Amino acid sequence: MISPHTTTPYSPHLQYHLSGRLLLAAEIPFPSELLTEHMQAGYVAAKVGVIRENGKYQCSRCSNRNQQLFYTFPCSLCQKNCTYCRSCIMMGRVSECTELYSWTGPELHFSIPPQVMAWDGTLSDGQKTASDRVIAAVEQNEEVLVWAVCGAGKTEVLFKGIDTAISNGKRVCICTPRTDVVLELAPRIRQAFPNMDVAALYGGSEDRHLAAPLTVSTTHQLYRFANAFDTIIIDEVDAFPYSMDISLQQAVQKAKKQTSSTIYLTATPSRQMQNAYRKGKLQAVTIPARYHRKLIPVPTMKWSGNWQKQFQKKKIPLQIQSWVHDRIERNIPILLFFPSIKVMKACLPLFQNIEPHLLAVHSEDPERKEKVTLLRNREVPGLLTTTILERGVTIPRLDVAVIGAEHQVFSESALVQIAGRVGRSADHPTGNITFFHYGKSEEMVKAVWHIENMNREASKRGLLDV
Amino acid sequence: MFDWSILKPRLCLLCDQEINQKISWMSLLMQEQETPVCADCFTKFDPLRGELCQICSRVLSAEFRRGSLCLDCHRWEQDPDWQGFLTENRSLFHYNDYMKETIAKFKYRGDYAIAEVFSPLIKDALLTLAFDSVAVIPLSRERLLERGFNQAEALAITAGQTCIYPLARIHTEKQSKKSRRDRINLPQVFQITDPELVAGKKILLIDDIYTTGSTLRHAAKALKLAGATEIRSLTLAR
């Protein structure tokens, strides 16, 4: 028998749009007859959106199985009681009567430019080791963790691996839990790989229909992919919400091909990942030193009494007050981390008594980016913040304090990331990071130990200038 | 079999976080009415308070009123073509940014469950309104197939009401794309499919948002001309 693929022509536009995707009819801007024809020819497959197994619902798009996040309603489309997934509702409703379409026809091949990579920078010794390991993982379809300290220069470590993958006709995705990171990463990647399409995907992005050999995406957007990527790189793999959300982790699994390579990137792998590494179940390569070859500043722990009570009395604990005073006087930019938006908002006027130009930022602040820019340009002396700024912020000469460092939101990894804001630039590789507390927590101790350990390993491997 | 899921903390319908509710033997035995939203989310809604327009529930301001009516309702009631059709519109909340976001998720993303957020309040409001039957503002067929449900009907059903369906839409163009003047000057938007359903009855119309009031007044006019005696409406926000 002749396979239908050889007899029926197919639409390359539909192939381009649907390859590696898992989309609702509403997300496919083609006439429905075209879709039907391709289904009959076996080029397109449809999957029921919400399936029921042993009385339990499961979402085919986001893999949600939390029964509390399903809801049954009288549906006007199927004229029945129909159950939909609330977990991924913001991407359009997937229900028992909706279908998700994917391409099952001939594989899409991207044209590869003669010169894939334009980046010609040099790597530090630590970066070089990691870069070689990434290339090997890409070539052999392996899984590897790149455990690189804050300021090691993680992104450059990826470039040669991406070059290898693309040059071999592989489709690559760099994904990260945070939209901020996609926005910051995409232009750097485009600059390094200027001769081809790079799709940047996040909620509301313009590239959502762009099929590209190289995709930079939030982990959320991977719900719309299946069987798409040969190489998937997960940046900030331990960051919220990816680390807490099984369905996002499954989205990544679903988005890659059966035979593929996975590269995890972080400065602070979860305990689970660290254990897998120690037991030899997960291969890893570490970069214990910063690219500027100087020690990472180790946090100082300072007891500051019952800070909560003091703040309630509209007072700043003396130790914190003098720390802030000192920086303001010496004109050093500061970040003050608070355990919650509530505490921070209550404290803002107190700190503004010391220095009226201090500002506060948090996750729901629409001017977050502008305020960080103000600090970077030295237009404000400092910011009060929640853990939202624990990653991705680089400000020269910065000093950092954590207020109430024993609070449960400050996990080991959060504290290591926060400490990682200090001393990042080659011109100013030192700085002060202080954990103010009312009784040390285990996480604080572990964070300090974590940083000291990395410094020790860096020194042992000769990655530091003495 | 005992349903263990009642021991699980319920998730807030708006933020998916667990709702802190004390579990006592009493609450287990009585299967008490649970709140569908957490306090943090609920306080982001802004209830209509103070002196309200007797017809449309708008908060009255000094310069924008005529007696106990707002200027808009005053104008409607001065117009011989429109006076007396809508007896009262009860609205629950200001259409603030959070309400906007919530209603967008409800009707445009199609998250039907959000109707339950408001059902306890709608039930309460229904107790204080006089009516014989509940009807909802219908969607065009096109819109209904796009959304999969009528958001007004979802509000009515989750509040335990059985609806009658005396109205059908003639026009299909989206309301939100038109100006106030366009909306008011439209020819009739609704037709009556079954006058017997409404003749001699007090009808309560349910809709999600009261913007200019023209949709509800068009519906009220059609219903009244078909023999309904009194038309009131209940809207989530205005």
XYZ file of C-alpha atoms in Angstrom:
704
model
C 0.000 0.000 0.000
C 1.179 3.483 -0.792
C 1.403 5.720 2.216
C -0.862 8.755 1.969
C 2.131 11.033 2.470
C 3.478 10.309 -0.971
C 0.216 10.819 -2.791
C -1.325 13.965 -1.345
C 0.381 17.330 -1.484
C 0.433 19.334 1.720
C 0.448 23.005 2.598
C 3.959 24.095 3.575
C 2.397 27.057 5.374
C 0.367 24.782 7.589
C 3.396 22.546 8.095
C 5.413 25.580 9.153
C 2.692 26.786 11.500
C 1.900 23.477 13.139
C 5.229 21.601 13.317
C 6.126 20.813 16.897
C 3.004 22.587 18.109
C -0.091 21.615 20.012
C -2.715 24.217 19.172
C -6.388 24.993 19.504
C -8.378 25.558 16.307
C -8.603 29.234 17.256
C -4.800 29.444 17.229
C -4.532 28.136 13.654
C -5.194 30.978 11.194
C -6.143 28.708 8.279
C -9.547 27.714 6.888
C -11.011 24.755 8.747
C -11.428 22.853 5.426
C -7.666 22.930 4.972
C -7.206 21.479 8.437
C -9.770 18.743 7.738
C -8.104 17.810 4.437
C -4.746 17.485 6.140
C -6.249 15.364 8.891
C -7.795 13.038 6.327
C -4.423 12.736 4.618
C -2.736 11.939 7.913
C -0.656 15.108 8.068
C -2.413 16.531 11.080
C -3.552 14.753 14.240
C -6.166 15.903 16.723
C -6.157 15.110 20.398
C -9.004 15.543 22.866
C -8.279 18.538 25.116
C -9.387 17.134 28.453
C -9.491 13.395 28.963
C -11.025 11.388 31.761
C -9.311 8.308 33.102
C -10.587 6.316 36.087
C -12.840 9.216 36.943
C -9.952 11.714 36.986
C -9.512 14.515 34.513
C -6.270 15.376 32.820
C -5.412 18.275 30.536
C -3.704 17.323 27.274
C -2.096 20.724 26.922
C -0.692 21.514 30.371
C -0.849 18.010 31.916
C -2.764 19.390 34.897
C -4.196 16.612 37.075
C -5.234 18.678 40.069
C -8.955 17.901 40.132
C -9.651 21.166 41.933
C -8.472 22.978 38.833
C -11.099 21.467 36.573
C -14.598 22.826 36.246
C -17.689 21.449 34.573
C -20.096 23.798 32.845
C -23.057 23.622 30.460
C -21.267 24.064 27.143
C -23.017 25.706 24.214
C -20.651 24.080 21.751
C -21.206 20.423 22.611
C -24.591 20.978 24.274
C -23.445 18.887 27.226
C -21.894 19.306 30.612
C -18.310 19.802 29.595
C -15.185 19.889 31.769
C -12.344 22.314 31.124
C -8.898 22.951 32.583
C -8.544 26.066 34.716
C -4.812 25.691 35.084
C -4.002 26.914 31.566
C -7.187 28.906 30.947
C -5.216 32.081 30.215
C -4.060 30.447 26.970
C -7.625 29.816 25.842
C -10.053 27.189 27.116
C -9.223 23.524 26.640
C -12.171 21.256 27.389
C -13.585 17.809 26.720
C -15.083 19.071 23.472
C -12.070 20.981 22.180
C -9.270 19.438 20.174
C -5.558 20.145 20.104
C -3.910 19.853 16.707
C -0.381 18.794 15.863
C 1.581 18.171 12.667
C 2.265 14.543 11.841
C 3.384 14.988 8.232
C 6.904 15.365 6.837
C 9.359 16.978 9.195
C 10.023 20.696 8.889
C 13.597 21.589 7.985
C 14.972 25.050 8.533
C 17.531 26.425 6.134
C 20.827 26.781 7.948
C 23.002 29.811 7.155
C 26.660 29.098 6.283
C 27.761 31.008 9.370
C 25.499 30.239 12.315
C 27.278 32.046 15.133
C 28.710 35.553 15.067
C 29.914 35.606 18.667
C 33.708 35.491 18.918
C 34.350 36.337 22.555
C 36.696 34.348 24.751
C 35.675 32.072 27.581
C 37.240 31.878 31.009
C 38.795 28.530 31.947
C 35.728 27.618 33.999
C 33.412 28.620 31.151
C 35.497 26.649 28.632
C 35.158 23.401 30.597
C 31.408 23.881 30.867
C 31.050 24.898 27.222
C 32.796 21.704 26.074
C 30.505 19.660 28.280
C 27.442 21.369 26.753
C 28.686 20.618 23.226
C 29.137 16.948 24.180
C 25.626 16.787 25.627
C 24.177 18.264 22.433
C 26.057 15.807 20.253
C 25.209 12.755 22.325
C 21.663 13.700 23.318
C 22.448 13.748 27.018
C 21.196 15.531 30.077
C 23.585 17.823 31.912
C 23.424 20.365 34.707
C 25.578 23.480 34.411
C 25.997 24.641 37.994
C 27.534 28.068 37.599
C 27.888 30.692 40.315
C 26.122 34.036 39.907
C 28.327 36.130 37.648
C 30.091 33.163 36.014
C 28.777 34.130 32.586
C 26.307 31.311 31.978
C 24.910 32.578 28.713
C 28.262 32.531 26.892
C 28.693 28.923 27.982
C 25.709 28.023 25.791
C 26.796 29.672 22.553
C 29.051 26.941 21.149
C 26.572 24.241 22.107
C 23.792 26.102 20.297
C 26.086 26.597 17.301
C 26.778 22.853 17.180
C 23.096 21.974 17.451
C 21.868 24.397 14.778
C 24.699 23.498 12.405
C 23.569 19.871 12.678
C 20.001 20.814 11.752
C 18.670 20.580 15.273
C 15.890 22.752 16.649
C 16.853 24.479 19.881
C 14.834 26.048 22.689
C 16.115 28.108 25.577
C 13.390 28.386 28.166
C 13.128 30.072 31.533
C 10.365 30.512 34.074
C 10.493 34.300 33.906
C 9.372 36.688 31.187
C 11.960 39.235 32.366
C 14.706 36.771 31.545
C 13.272 36.050 28.060
C 13.216 39.772 27.327
C 16.791 40.166 28.459
C 18.102 36.999 26.817
C 16.471 37.247 23.379
C 18.440 40.293 22.140
C 21.729 38.769 23.308
C 20.933 35.527 21.500
C 19.888 37.410 18.351
C 23.175 39.250 18.416
C 25.155 36.042 18.724
C 23.095 34.292 16.012
C 22.252 37.112 13.593
C 21.701 35.147 10.386
C 18.524 33.324 11.335
C 15.130 33.630 12.954
C 15.083 33.687 16.726
C 11.555 33.483 18.176
C 10.971 35.118 21.563
C 7.868 33.674 23.203
C 6.063 34.948 26.275
C 2.453 35.870 27.100
C 1.360 38.357 24.433
C 4.551 38.286 22.343
C 4.454 39.070 18.639
C 6.499 36.039 17.637
C 3.844 33.535 18.628
C 3.358 32.224 15.090
C 7.059 32.260 14.236
C 8.621 28.848 13.755
C 12.374 29.232 14.161
C 15.431 27.021 14.511
C 16.113 28.852 17.771
C 13.373 29.736 20.242
C 13.663 31.661 23.501
C 10.532 31.030 25.536
C 8.946 31.132 28.948
C 8.324 27.642 30.291
C 4.614 28.526 30.197
C 4.588 28.916 26.417
C 5.908 25.371 26.050
C 2.354 24.177 26.767
C 1.781 24.990 23.103
C 4.582 22.689 21.908
C 4.927 18.935 21.569
C 7.728 16.883 20.160
C 9.432 19.988 18.841
C 12.982 20.390 20.106
C 16.197 18.412 19.754
C 17.956 20.503 22.362
C 16.259 22.204 25.255
C 18.076 24.499 27.644
C 16.354 25.431 30.896
C 17.773 28.587 32.394
C 17.132 29.334 36.094
C 15.776 25.799 36.434
C 15.177 26.249 40.167
C 13.220 29.504 39.833
C 9.567 29.953 40.679
C 7.141 28.898 39.277
C 8.897 26.123 37.301
C 10.447 24.496 40.363
C 7.091 24.336 42.152
C 4.905 23.373 39.253
C 4.873 19.781 38.033
C 2.789 20.718 35.027
C 5.467 23.157 33.806
C 8.076 20.442 34.192
C 5.892 18.099 32.173
C 5.474 20.827 29.564
C 9.222 20.823 29.047
C 9.262 17.021 28.741
C 6.419 17.175 26.233
C 8.068 19.936 24.183
C 11.231 18.000 23.459
C 11.652 15.113 21.063
C 12.056 11.579 22.264
C 15.744 11.677 21.375
C 17.039 15.009 22.600
C 19.475 16.749 24.872
C 18.559 18.731 27.976
C 20.764 21.325 29.594
C 19.851 22.696 33.013
C 21.367 25.995 34.028
C 21.436 27.524 37.486
C 23.560 28.934 40.273
C 21.391 27.244 42.862
C 20.181 23.760 41.955
C 17.381 22.392 44.105
C 18.238 19.857 46.783
C 16.655 17.216 44.566
C 18.969 18.082 41.709
C 22.011 18.282 43.955
C 21.193 14.819 45.298
C 20.732 13.398 41.824
C 24.131 14.843 40.920
C 25.859 13.422 44.009
C 24.325 10.000 43.404
C 25.552 10.100 39.823
C 22.058 10.114 38.343
C 22.535 13.528 36.813
C 25.728 14.632 35.114
C 26.927 18.084 36.023
C 29.666 20.546 35.386
C 30.394 23.367 37.807
C 31.779 26.840 37.284
C 32.691 27.821 40.841
C 34.302 31.164 39.935
C 33.133 34.372 38.391
C 34.434 35.307 34.969
C 36.458 38.139 36.583
C 38.367 35.557 38.638
C 37.731 37.118 42.052
C 36.164 35.574 45.170
C 32.416 35.841 45.625
C 31.704 38.100 48.628
C 30.675 35.961 51.598
C 27.615 37.180 53.559
C 28.010 38.644 57.026
C 25.334 37.622 59.533
C 24.187 40.328 61.933
C 21.709 39.956 64.757
C 19.265 42.857 64.677
C 16.879 41.962 67.480
C 13.127 41.642 67.052
C 12.956 43.616 63.820
C 9.240 42.954 63.415
C 8.438 44.558 66.751
C 10.732 47.477 66.046
C 9.112 48.115 62.690
C 5.688 47.993 64.342
C 6.882 50.735 66.667
C 7.916 52.654 63.550
C 11.587 52.215 64.328
C 14.394 50.734 62.288
C 16.681 48.429 64.304
C 19.906 50.305 65.050
C 22.192 47.843 63.280
C 20.192 48.181 60.064
C 19.936 51.932 60.421
C 23.685 52.416 60.688
C 24.331 50.012 57.775
C 22.014 52.064 55.535
C 23.376 55.397 56.805
C 26.904 54.362 56.077
C 26.103 53.425 52.426
C 24.116 56.577 51.782
C 26.974 58.688 53.126
C 29.538 56.893 50.989
C 27.242 57.094 47.974
C 27.049 53.317 47.483
C 23.896 52.004 45.752
C 21.906 49.577 47.913
C 19.271 46.898 47.637
C 17.310 46.033 50.780
C 15.436 42.721 50.609
C 12.257 42.250 52.661
C 10.357 39.049 53.414
C 6.988 40.334 52.115
C 5.345 43.186 50.240
C 3.378 44.039 53.373
C 6.417 44.487 55.615
C 8.245 46.362 52.890
C 5.417 48.820 52.271
C 5.114 49.492 55.984
C 8.872 50.121 56.215
C 9.248 52.373 53.202
C 8.377 55.642 55.010
C 10.774 54.746 57.847
C 13.660 54.325 55.424
C 12.609 57.403 53.511
C 13.221 59.325 56.735
C 16.878 58.375 56.333
C 16.958 59.092 52.602
C 13.785 60.448 50.945
C 14.691 59.182 47.457
C 14.605 55.484 48.314
C 11.958 53.573 46.318
C 10.245 50.204 46.700
C 9.601 47.500 44.053
C 7.633 44.260 44.123
C 6.209 41.656 41.755
C 3.011 43.566 40.982
C 4.815 46.853 40.408
C 4.374 47.911 36.769
C 7.364 50.273 37.036
C 9.713 47.587 38.282
C 12.043 47.801 35.298
C 12.186 51.595 35.296
C 13.057 51.671 38.986
C 15.916 49.207 38.550
C 17.195 51.369 35.689
C 17.045 54.406 37.977
C 19.236 52.591 40.474
C 21.651 51.443 37.773
C 21.949 55.035 36.494
C 22.542 56.259 40.043
C 19.389 58.383 39.910
C 18.107 56.834 43.118
C 20.372 55.817 46.022
C 18.684 52.463 46.642
C 15.648 50.212 46.390
C 13.605 48.276 48.865
C 12.499 45.012 47.269
C 10.978 41.586 47.765
C 12.648 38.425 46.464
C 11.500 39.451 42.968
C 14.925 41.048 42.361
C 16.890 38.059 43.639
C 17.917 37.176 40.076
C 19.018 38.927 36.939
C 19.973 42.302 38.415
C 23.495 43.592 37.822
C 24.425 46.947 39.321
C 28.053 48.013 39.743
C 29.342 48.769 43.273
C 26.136 47.452 44.852
C 25.823 46.584 48.547
C 22.966 44.372 49.686
C 21.155 43.763 52.971
C 18.522 41.163 53.757
C 16.104 42.261 56.466
C 14.654 39.397 58.478
C 16.898 36.890 56.731
C 15.595 34.059 58.943
C 12.127 34.334 57.349
C 11.023 31.219 55.479
C 10.849 32.948 52.079
C 14.622 33.279 52.234
C 15.634 29.777 51.278
C 19.246 28.785 50.760
C 18.913 29.351 47.036
C 17.182 32.725 47.438
C 19.954 33.894 49.776
C 22.726 32.647 47.482
C 21.073 34.433 44.547
C 20.683 37.628 46.581
C 24.316 37.482 47.683
C 25.165 36.946 44.021
C 24.087 40.529 43.233
C 27.225 41.854 44.923
C 30.657 42.324 43.322
C 29.628 41.298 39.818
C 31.567 43.800 37.737
C 35.238 43.367 36.995
C 35.927 46.957 38.064
C 34.312 46.441 41.464
C 34.571 42.750 42.313
C 33.968 43.264 46.044
C 31.059 44.538 48.099
C 29.099 43.961 51.255
C 26.240 41.518 51.736
C 24.682 41.382 55.199
C 21.953 39.074 56.513
C 20.154 40.898 59.346
C 18.292 38.411 61.530
C 16.583 37.652 64.817
C 18.075 34.175 65.212
C 19.953 32.437 62.367
C 18.045 29.970 60.238
C 19.464 26.754 58.841
C 18.989 28.153 55.339
C 21.163 31.160 56.173
C 23.962 28.940 57.414
C 23.662 26.740 54.327
C 23.783 29.741 52.027
C 27.024 30.982 53.560
C 28.447 27.474 53.412
C 27.372 27.190 49.758
C 29.282 30.345 48.790
C 32.377 29.464 50.828
C 32.389 26.039 49.225
C 32.276 27.478 45.708
C 35.123 29.864 46.549
C 37.158 26.936 47.880
C 36.546 24.852 44.780
C 37.422 27.790 42.537
C 40.685 28.274 44.358
C 41.478 24.548 44.184
C 40.860 24.510 40.438
C 43.024 27.577 39.944
C 40.162 29.698 38.671
C 40.967 32.694 40.872
C 43.589 35.431 40.636
C 45.247 35.795 43.983
C -18.173 6.410 50.432
C -16.945 9.311 52.496
C -15.814 12.140 50.313
C -12.355 13.000 51.602
C -12.048 15.951 49.307
C -14.073 18.061 51.728
C -11.064 17.893 54.031
C -8.865 19.471 51.405
C -8.627 23.226 51.662
C -10.577 24.757 48.840
C -8.661 26.808 46.295
C -9.588 30.420 45.705
C -11.307 30.685 42.325
C -9.322 33.792 41.467
C -5.759 33.170 42.657
C -5.704 29.343 42.996
C -4.238 29.645 46.496
C -5.634 27.669 49.397
C -8.355 29.434 51.308
C -7.628 29.469 55.006
C -10.831 28.314 56.517
C -11.049 26.742 59.901
C -12.105 23.126 59.681
C -14.194 22.143 62.659
C -16.354 19.081 63.307
C -19.297 21.350 62.892
C -18.230 22.529 59.445
C -17.612 18.934 58.371
C -20.947 17.700 59.604
C -22.926 20.621 58.330
C -20.973 20.888 55.073
C -21.155 24.610 55.560
C -21.369 26.942 52.632
C -17.778 27.593 51.685
C -16.544 30.900 50.376
C -15.309 30.584 46.797
C -12.654 33.332 47.045
C -9.961 34.282 49.514
C -10.163 37.508 51.483
C -7.144 38.996 49.700
C -8.809 38.689 46.309
C -12.246 39.694 47.482
C -11.078 42.991 48.944
C -9.769 44.036 45.532
C -13.363 44.464 44.395
C -14.923 47.799 45.153
C -18.600 47.606 46.226
C -20.942 50.421 45.231
C -21.585 52.421 48.374
C -23.042 55.738 49.405
C -25.984 57.485 47.783
C -26.828 55.698 44.546
C -28.980 56.664 41.561
C -32.428 55.226 42.184
C -32.522 53.713 38.732
C -29.040 52.639 37.742
C -27.048 52.336 41.024
C -24.453 54.910 39.971
C -22.776 56.631 42.905
C -24.307 60.110 42.867
C -22.049 63.130 42.709
C -23.185 66.721 43.310
C -22.700 68.024 39.773
C -23.930 64.945 37.958
C -27.416 64.451 39.385
C -31.010 65.572 39.124
C -32.709 64.825 42.410
C -32.419 61.128 43.157
C -31.311 60.254 39.618
C -27.989 60.573 37.873
C -27.874 62.846 34.857
C -27.857 59.906 32.433
C -30.975 58.312 33.872
C -32.605 61.724 34.059
C -32.006 62.120 30.323
C -33.402 58.652 29.568
C -36.480 59.384 31.624
C -37.040 62.743 29.882
C -37.080 61.023 26.495
C -40.627 59.983 25.607
C -39.227 57.064 23.579
C -37.473 55.581 26.575
C -39.100 56.704 29.804
C -40.375 54.140 32.254
C -39.025 50.982 30.616
C -36.331 50.136 33.122
C -37.606 50.396 36.677
C -34.321 49.683 38.391
C -30.841 48.340 37.748
C -29.057 46.885 40.746
C -25.269 46.746 40.424
C -22.872 45.212 42.913
C -19.425 46.616 42.197
C -17.485 49.412 40.594
C -15.973 48.384 37.291
C -12.437 48.937 38.597
C -9.250 47.508 37.080
C -9.481 44.299 39.056
C -13.111 43.771 38.073
C -12.152 44.466 34.460
C -9.436 41.844 34.644
C -11.744 39.350 36.328
C -14.577 39.806 33.844
C -12.107 39.549 30.950
C -10.871 36.218 32.266
C -14.469 35.124 32.837
C -15.927 35.904 29.451
C -13.037 36.283 27.006
C -10.779 33.509 28.304
C -13.914 31.539 29.029
C -13.359 30.685 32.684
C -16.961 29.802 33.552
C -16.056 28.950 37.172
C -15.598 32.647 37.949
C -19.386 33.002 37.931
C -19.315 31.156 41.261
C -17.205 33.919 42.783
C -20.263 36.147 42.646
C -23.087 33.681 43.168
C -23.455 34.194 46.942
C -23.803 37.945 46.398
C -26.163 37.545 43.478
C -28.332 35.212 45.553
C -28.489 37.843 48.294
C -29.379 40.581 45.841
C -32.119 38.447 44.253
C -33.854 38.203 47.624
C -34.363 41.946 47.662
C -35.663 42.337 44.109
C -39.245 41.790 43.003
C -39.649 39.528 39.958
C -41.588 36.602 38.503
C -39.014 35.319 36.012
C -35.325 35.698 35.273
C -34.081 36.350 31.756
C -30.567 37.071 30.548
C -29.230 39.374 27.868
C -28.635 36.992 24.961
C -25.464 36.757 22.896
C -25.474 36.597 19.136
C -25.093 33.065 17.821
C -21.643 33.899 16.534
C -20.469 35.192 19.907
C -22.009 32.247 21.747
C -20.102 29.778 19.584
C -16.915 31.736 20.110
C -17.235 31.737 23.898
C -19.028 28.491 24.531
C -21.361 30.085 27.065
C -23.327 33.228 27.787
C -21.664 34.972 30.724
C -24.952 36.481 31.933
C -26.615 33.081 31.884
C -23.652 31.642 33.815
C -24.207 34.255 36.547
C -27.913 33.358 36.707
C -27.419 29.575 36.698
C -24.676 29.540 39.331
C -26.934 31.652 41.541
C -29.520 28.872 41.303
C -31.927 30.496 38.859
C -33.813 28.880 36.012
C -34.010 31.277 33.112
C -36.634 32.020 30.491
C -35.444 32.900 26.997
C -37.802 35.453 25.483
C -35.127 37.535 23.729
C -32.939 37.131 20.667
C -30.320 39.480 19.300
C -30.825 41.075 15.901
C -27.471 42.819 15.710
C -24.104 41.121 15.879
C -21.558 43.921 15.991
C -19.640 44.173 19.267
C -21.024 46.738 21.712
C -17.613 47.672 23.027
C -16.627 48.994 19.589
C -19.387 51.616 19.586
C -19.691 55.025 21.198
C -22.457 55.964 23.621
C -24.278 57.962 20.972
C -24.112 55.008 18.551
C -25.465 52.663 21.155
C -28.395 54.821 22.164
C -29.404 55.654 18.628
C -29.445 52.066 17.454
C -32.674 50.689 16.106
C -34.057 47.880 18.232
C -31.345 45.289 18.986
C -33.602 42.603 20.416
C -36.605 40.759 19.156
C -39.098 38.826 21.237
C -39.131 35.141 20.420
C -42.011 34.178 22.676
C -44.337 36.921 24.039
C -46.297 34.403 26.122
C -43.284 33.921 28.355
C -43.378 37.524 29.488
C -46.964 38.765 29.205
C -48.209 40.117 32.520
C -44.950 39.290 34.301
C -42.270 41.118 36.235
C -38.991 40.268 34.581
C -35.522 40.421 36.084
C -32.780 40.799 33.497
C -29.260 39.664 34.335
C -26.107 40.920 32.623
C -22.445 41.273 33.514
C -21.761 44.981 33.046
C -23.885 48.124 33.017
C -22.043 50.674 30.886
C -24.417 53.194 29.321
C -27.511 51.187 30.151
C -28.558 51.105 26.520
C -28.450 47.308 26.164
C -30.672 46.802 29.179
C -33.042 49.580 28.131
C -33.374 48.120 24.651
C -34.181 44.737 26.171
C -36.559 46.309 28.691
C -38.394 48.181 25.972
C -38.837 45.058 23.857
C -40.082 43.095 26.843
C -42.491 45.763 27.975
C -43.935 46.233 24.511
C -44.486 42.465 24.499
C -46.596 42.754 27.630
C -44.235 42.453 30.587
C -45.373 44.619 33.488
C -42.108 45.645 35.126
C -38.453 45.260 34.205
C -35.594 45.282 36.672
C -32.008 44.319 36.089
C -29.110 42.968 38.055
C -25.566 43.558 36.850
C -22.274 42.605 38.382
C -20.489 45.860 37.835
C -20.953 49.318 36.501
